[in-house]
JSON list of C-alpha atoms in Angstrom, two decimals:
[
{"chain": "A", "resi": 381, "resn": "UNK", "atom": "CA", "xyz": [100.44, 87.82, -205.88]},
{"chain": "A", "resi": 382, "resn": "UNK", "atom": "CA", "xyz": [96.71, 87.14, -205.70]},
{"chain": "A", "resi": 383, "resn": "UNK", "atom": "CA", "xyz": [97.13, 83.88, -204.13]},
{"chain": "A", "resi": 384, "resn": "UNK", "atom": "CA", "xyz": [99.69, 85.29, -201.23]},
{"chain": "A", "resi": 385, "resn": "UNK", "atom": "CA", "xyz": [97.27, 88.12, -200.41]},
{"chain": "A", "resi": 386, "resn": "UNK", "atom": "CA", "xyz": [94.40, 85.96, -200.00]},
{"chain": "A", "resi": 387, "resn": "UNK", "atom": "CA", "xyz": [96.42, 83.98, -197.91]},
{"chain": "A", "resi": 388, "resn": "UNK", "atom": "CA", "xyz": [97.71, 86.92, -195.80]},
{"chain": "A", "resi": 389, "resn": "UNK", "atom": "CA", "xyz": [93.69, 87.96, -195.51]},
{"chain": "A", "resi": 390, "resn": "UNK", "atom": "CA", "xyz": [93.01, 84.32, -194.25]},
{"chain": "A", "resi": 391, "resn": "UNK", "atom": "CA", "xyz": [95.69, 84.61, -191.77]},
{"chain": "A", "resi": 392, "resn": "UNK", "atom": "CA", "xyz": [94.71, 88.25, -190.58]},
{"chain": "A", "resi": 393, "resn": "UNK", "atom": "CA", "xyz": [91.29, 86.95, -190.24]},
{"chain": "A", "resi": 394, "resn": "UNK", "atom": "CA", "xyz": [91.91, 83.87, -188.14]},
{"chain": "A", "resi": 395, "resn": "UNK", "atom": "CA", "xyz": [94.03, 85.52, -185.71]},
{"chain": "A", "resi": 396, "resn": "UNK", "atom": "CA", "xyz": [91.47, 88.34, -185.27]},
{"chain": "A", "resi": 397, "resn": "UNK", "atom": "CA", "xyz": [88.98, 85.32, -184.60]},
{"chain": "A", "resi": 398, "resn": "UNK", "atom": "CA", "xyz": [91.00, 83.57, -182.16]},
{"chain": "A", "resi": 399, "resn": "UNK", "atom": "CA", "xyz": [91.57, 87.14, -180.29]},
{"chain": "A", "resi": 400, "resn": "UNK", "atom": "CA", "xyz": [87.72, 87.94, -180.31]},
{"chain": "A", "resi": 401, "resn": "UNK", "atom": "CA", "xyz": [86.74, 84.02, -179.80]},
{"chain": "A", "resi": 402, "resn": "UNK", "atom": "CA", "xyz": [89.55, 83.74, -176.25]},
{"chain": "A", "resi": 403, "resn": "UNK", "atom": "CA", "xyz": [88.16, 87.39, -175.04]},
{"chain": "A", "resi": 404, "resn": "UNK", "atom": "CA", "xyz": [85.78, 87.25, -172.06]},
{"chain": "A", "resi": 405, "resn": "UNK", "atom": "CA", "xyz": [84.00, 90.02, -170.61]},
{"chain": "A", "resi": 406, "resn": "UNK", "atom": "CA", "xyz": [83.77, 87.80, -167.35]},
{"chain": "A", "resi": 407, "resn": "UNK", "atom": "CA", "xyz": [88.16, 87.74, -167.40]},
{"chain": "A", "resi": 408, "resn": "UNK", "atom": "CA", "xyz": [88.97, 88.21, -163.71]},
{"chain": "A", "resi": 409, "resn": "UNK", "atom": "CA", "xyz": [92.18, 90.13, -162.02]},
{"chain": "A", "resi": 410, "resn": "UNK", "atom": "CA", "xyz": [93.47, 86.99, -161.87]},
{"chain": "A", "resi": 411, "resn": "UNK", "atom": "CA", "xyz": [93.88, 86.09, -165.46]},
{"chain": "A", "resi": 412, "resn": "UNK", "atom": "CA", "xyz": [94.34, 89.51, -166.20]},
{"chain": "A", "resi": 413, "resn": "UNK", "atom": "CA", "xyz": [97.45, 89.55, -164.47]},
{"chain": "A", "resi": 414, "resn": "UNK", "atom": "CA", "xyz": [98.76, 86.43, -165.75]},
{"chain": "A", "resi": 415, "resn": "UNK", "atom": "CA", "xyz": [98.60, 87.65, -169.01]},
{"chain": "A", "resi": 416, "resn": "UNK", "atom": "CA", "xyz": [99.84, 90.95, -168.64]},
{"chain": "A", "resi": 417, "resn": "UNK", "atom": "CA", "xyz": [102.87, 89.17, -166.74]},
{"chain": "A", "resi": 418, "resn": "UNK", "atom": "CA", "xyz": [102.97, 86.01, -169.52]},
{"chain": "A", "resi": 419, "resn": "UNK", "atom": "CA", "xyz": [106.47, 85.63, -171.62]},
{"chain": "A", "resi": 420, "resn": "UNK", "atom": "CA", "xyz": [104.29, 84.22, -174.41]},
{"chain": "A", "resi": 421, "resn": "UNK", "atom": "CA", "xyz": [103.54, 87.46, -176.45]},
{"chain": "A", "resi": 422, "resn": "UNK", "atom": "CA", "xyz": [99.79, 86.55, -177.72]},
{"chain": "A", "resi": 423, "resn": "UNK", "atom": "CA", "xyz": [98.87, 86.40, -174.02]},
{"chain": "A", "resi": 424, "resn": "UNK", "atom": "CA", "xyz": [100.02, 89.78, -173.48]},
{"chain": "A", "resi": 425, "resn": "UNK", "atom": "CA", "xyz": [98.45, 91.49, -176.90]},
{"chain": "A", "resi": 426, "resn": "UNK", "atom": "CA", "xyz": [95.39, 89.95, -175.33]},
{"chain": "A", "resi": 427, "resn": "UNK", "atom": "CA", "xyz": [95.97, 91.70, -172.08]},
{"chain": "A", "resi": 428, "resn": "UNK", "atom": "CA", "xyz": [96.55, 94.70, -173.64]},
{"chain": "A", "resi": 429, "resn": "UNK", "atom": "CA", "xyz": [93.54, 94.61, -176.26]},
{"chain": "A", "resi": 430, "resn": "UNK", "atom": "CA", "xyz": [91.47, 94.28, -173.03]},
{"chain": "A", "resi": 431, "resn": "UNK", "atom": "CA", "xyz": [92.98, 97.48, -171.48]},
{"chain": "A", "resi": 432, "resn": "UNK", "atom": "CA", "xyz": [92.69, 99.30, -174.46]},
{"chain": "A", "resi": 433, "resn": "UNK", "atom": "CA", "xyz": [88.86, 98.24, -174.60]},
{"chain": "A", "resi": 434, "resn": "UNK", "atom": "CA", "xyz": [87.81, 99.53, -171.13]},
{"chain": "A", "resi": 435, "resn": "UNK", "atom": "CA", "xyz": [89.51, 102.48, -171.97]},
{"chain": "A", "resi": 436, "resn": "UNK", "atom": "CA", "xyz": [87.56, 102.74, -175.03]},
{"chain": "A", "resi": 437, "resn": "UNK", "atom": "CA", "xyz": [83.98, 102.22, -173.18]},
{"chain": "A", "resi": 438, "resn": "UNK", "atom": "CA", "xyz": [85.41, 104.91, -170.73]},
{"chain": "A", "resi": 439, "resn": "UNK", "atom": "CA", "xyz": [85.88, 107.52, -173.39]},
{"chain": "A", "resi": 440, "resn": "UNK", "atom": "CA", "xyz": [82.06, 106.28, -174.49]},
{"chain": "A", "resi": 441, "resn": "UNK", "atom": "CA", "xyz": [80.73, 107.50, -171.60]},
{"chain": "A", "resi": 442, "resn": "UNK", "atom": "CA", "xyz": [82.89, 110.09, -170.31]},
{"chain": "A", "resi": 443, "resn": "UNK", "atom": "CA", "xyz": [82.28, 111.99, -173.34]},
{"chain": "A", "resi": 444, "resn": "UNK", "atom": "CA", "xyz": [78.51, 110.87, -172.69]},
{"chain": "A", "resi": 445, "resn": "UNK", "atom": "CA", "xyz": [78.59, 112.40, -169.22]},
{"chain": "A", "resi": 446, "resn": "UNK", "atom": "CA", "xyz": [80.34, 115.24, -170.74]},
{"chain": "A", "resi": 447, "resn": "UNK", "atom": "CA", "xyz": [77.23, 115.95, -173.04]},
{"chain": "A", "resi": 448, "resn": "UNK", "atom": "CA", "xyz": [74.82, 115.54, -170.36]},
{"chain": "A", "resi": 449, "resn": "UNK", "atom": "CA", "xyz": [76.31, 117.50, -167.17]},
{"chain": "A", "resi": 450, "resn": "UNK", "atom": "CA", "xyz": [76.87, 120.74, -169.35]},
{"chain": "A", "resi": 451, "resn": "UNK", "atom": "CA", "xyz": [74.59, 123.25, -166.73]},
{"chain": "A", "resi": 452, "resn": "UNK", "atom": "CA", "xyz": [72.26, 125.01, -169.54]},
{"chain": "A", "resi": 453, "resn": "UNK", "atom": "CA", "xyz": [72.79, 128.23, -167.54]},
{"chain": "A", "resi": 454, "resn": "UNK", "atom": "CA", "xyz": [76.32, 128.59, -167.57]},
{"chain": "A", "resi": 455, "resn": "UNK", "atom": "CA", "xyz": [77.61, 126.37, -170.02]},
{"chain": "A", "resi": 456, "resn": "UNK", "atom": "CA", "xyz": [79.90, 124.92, -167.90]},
{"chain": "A", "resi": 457, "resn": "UNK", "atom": "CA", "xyz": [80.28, 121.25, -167.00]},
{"chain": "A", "resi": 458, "resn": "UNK", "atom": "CA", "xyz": [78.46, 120.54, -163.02]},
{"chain": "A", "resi": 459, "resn": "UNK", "atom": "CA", "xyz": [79.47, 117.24, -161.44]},
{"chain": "A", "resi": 460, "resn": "UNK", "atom": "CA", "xyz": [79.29, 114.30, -163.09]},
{"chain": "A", "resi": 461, "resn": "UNK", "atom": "CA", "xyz": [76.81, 111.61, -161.88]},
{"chain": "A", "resi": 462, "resn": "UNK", "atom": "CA", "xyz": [79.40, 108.67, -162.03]},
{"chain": "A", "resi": 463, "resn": "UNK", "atom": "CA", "xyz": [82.72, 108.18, -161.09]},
{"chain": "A", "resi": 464, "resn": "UNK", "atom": "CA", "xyz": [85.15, 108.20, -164.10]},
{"chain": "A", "resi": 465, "resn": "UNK", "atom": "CA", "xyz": [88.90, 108.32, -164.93]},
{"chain": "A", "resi": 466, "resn": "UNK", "atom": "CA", "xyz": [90.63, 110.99, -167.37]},
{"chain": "A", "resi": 467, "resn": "UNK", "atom": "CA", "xyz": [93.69, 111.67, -168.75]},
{"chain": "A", "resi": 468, "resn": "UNK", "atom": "CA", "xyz": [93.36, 115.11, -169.77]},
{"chain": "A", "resi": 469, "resn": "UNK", "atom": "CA", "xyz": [96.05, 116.29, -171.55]},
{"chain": "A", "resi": 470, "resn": "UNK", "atom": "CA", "xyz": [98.33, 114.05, -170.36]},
{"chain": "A", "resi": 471, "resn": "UNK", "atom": "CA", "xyz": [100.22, 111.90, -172.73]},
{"chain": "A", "resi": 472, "resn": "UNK", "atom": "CA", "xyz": [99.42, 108.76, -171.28]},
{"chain": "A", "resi": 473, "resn": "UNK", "atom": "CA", "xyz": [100.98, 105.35, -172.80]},
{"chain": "A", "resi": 474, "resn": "UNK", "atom": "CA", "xyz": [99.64, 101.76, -173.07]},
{"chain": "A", "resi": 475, "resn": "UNK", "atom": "CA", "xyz": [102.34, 100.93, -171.51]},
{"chain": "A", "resi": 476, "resn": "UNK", "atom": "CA", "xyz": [101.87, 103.40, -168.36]},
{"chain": "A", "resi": 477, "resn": "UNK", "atom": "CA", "xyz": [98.67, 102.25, -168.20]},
{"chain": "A", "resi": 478, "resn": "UNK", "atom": "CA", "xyz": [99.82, 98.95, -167.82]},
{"chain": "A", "resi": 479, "resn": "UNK", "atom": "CA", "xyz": [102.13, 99.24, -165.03]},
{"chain": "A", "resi": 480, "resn": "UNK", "atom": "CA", "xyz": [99.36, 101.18, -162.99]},
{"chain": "A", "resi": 481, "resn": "UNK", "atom": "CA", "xyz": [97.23, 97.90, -163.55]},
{"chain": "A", "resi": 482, "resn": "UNK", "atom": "CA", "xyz": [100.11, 95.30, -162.64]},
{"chain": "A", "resi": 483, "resn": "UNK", "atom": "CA", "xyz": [100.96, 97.28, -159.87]},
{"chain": "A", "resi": 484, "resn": "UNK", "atom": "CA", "xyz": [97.34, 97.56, -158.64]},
{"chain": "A", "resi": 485, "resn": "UNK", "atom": "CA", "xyz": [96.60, 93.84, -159.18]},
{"chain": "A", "resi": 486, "resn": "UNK", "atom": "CA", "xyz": [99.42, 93.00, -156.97]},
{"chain": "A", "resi": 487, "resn": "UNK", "atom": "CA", "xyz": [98.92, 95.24, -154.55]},
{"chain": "A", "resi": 488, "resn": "UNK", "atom": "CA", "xyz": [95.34, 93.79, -154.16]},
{"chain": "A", "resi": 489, "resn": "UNK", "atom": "CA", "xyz": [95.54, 90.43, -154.44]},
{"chain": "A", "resi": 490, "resn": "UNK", "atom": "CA", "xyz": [92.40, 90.14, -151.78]},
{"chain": "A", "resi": 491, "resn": "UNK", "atom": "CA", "xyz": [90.20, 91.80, -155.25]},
{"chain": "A", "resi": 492, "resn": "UNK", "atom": "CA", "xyz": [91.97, 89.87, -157.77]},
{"chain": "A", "resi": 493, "resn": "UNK", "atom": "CA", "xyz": [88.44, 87.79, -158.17]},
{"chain": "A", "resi": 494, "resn": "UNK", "atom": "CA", "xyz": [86.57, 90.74, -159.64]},
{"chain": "A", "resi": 495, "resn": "UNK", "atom": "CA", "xyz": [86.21, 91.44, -162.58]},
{"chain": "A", "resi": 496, "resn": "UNK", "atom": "CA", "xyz": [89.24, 92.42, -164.64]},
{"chain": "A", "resi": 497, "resn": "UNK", "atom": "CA", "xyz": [87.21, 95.60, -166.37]},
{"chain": "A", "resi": 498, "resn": "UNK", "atom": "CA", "xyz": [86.27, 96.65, -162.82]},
{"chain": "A", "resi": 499, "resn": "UNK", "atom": "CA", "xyz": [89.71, 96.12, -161.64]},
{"chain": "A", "resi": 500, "resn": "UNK", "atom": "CA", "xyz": [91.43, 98.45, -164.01]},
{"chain": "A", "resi": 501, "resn": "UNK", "atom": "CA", "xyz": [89.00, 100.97, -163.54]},
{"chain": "A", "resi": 502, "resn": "UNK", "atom": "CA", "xyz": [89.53, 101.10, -159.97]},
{"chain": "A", "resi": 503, "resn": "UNK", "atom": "CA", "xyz": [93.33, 101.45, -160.72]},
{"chain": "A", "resi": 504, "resn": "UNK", "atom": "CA", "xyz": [93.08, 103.78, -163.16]},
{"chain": "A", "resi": 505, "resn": "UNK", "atom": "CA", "xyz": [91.30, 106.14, -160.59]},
{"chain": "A", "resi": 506, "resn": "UNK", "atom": "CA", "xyz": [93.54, 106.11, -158.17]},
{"chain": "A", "resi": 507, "resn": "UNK", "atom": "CA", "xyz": [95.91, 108.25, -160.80]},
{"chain": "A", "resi": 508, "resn": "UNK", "atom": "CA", "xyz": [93.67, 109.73, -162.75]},
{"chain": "A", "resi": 509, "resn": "UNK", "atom": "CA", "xyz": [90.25, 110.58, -161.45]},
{"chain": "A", "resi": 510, "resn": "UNK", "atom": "CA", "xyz": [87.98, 113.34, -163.11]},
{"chain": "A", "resi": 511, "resn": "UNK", "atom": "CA", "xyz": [87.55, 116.77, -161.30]},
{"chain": "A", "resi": 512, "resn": "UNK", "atom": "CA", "xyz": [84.27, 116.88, -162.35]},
{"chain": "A", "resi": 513, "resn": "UNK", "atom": "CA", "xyz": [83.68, 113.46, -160.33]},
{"chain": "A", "resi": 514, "resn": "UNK", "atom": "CA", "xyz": [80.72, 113.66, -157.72]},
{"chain": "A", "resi": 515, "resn": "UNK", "atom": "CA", "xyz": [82.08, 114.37, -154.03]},
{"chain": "A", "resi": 516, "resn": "UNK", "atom": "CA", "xyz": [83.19, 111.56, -152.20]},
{"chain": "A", "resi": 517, "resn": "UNK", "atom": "CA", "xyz": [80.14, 109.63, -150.55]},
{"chain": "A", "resi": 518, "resn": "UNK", "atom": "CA", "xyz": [77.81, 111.03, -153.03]},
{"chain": "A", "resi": 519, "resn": "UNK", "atom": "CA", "xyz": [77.07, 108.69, -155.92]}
]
């Protein structure tokens, strides 16, 4: 028993490795898209472990802006001084998220050279952008 759990730790460990070693902050639409549309299902979990990270830096500093844009007066939230996507309390899945993404990176394949953090960002606005977000033209 010993033996077999060492050996399912060594195995947990190297795939985590190869995962975090083939990650690149400097993936571009292009790739990203090619993964998220790959048959071979580690290309994919990579695709989707790269979603799942912007949104996780998103929350970072949404919550971040959050903090900061509370007016001391009121106590109510002012504009925010970024641009930044929410979902509120909608019950939005992985898998929503990555249609929106597919469908954006084919609908712009003139941007698919960005990117790939920028890219889902951008599509991810176009569904679900903050109310608190500064007016259009100001940022």
């Amino acid at each position: 028993m010993g033996n077999r759990m060492n050996y399912i730790k060594l195995l947990l460990i190297s795939t985590l490795v190869s995962f975090v070693g083939t990650a690149s902050a400097q993936m571009t639409g292009n790739e990203l898209l090619a993964q998220l549309k790959s048959t071979d299902t580690t290309e994919t979990l990579k695709a989707y472990a790269y979603i799942d990270g912007v949104i996780d830096v998103e929350d970072f500093y949404l919550t971040a802006e959050m903090l900061s844009s509370v007016n001391p007066k009121t106590g109510n939230p002012s504009r925010f001084r970024f641009v930044h996507f929410c979902f509120g309390n909608n019950k939005v899945t992985l898998g929503q998220i990555k249609d929106i993404v597919v469908r954006y990176l084919e609908s712009h394949p003139e941007k698919r050279h960005i990117r790939a953090h920028s890219l889902i960002r951008f599509a991810l606005l176009e569904d679900f952008e903050c109310a608190n977000n500064p007016e259009k033209g100001k940022q």
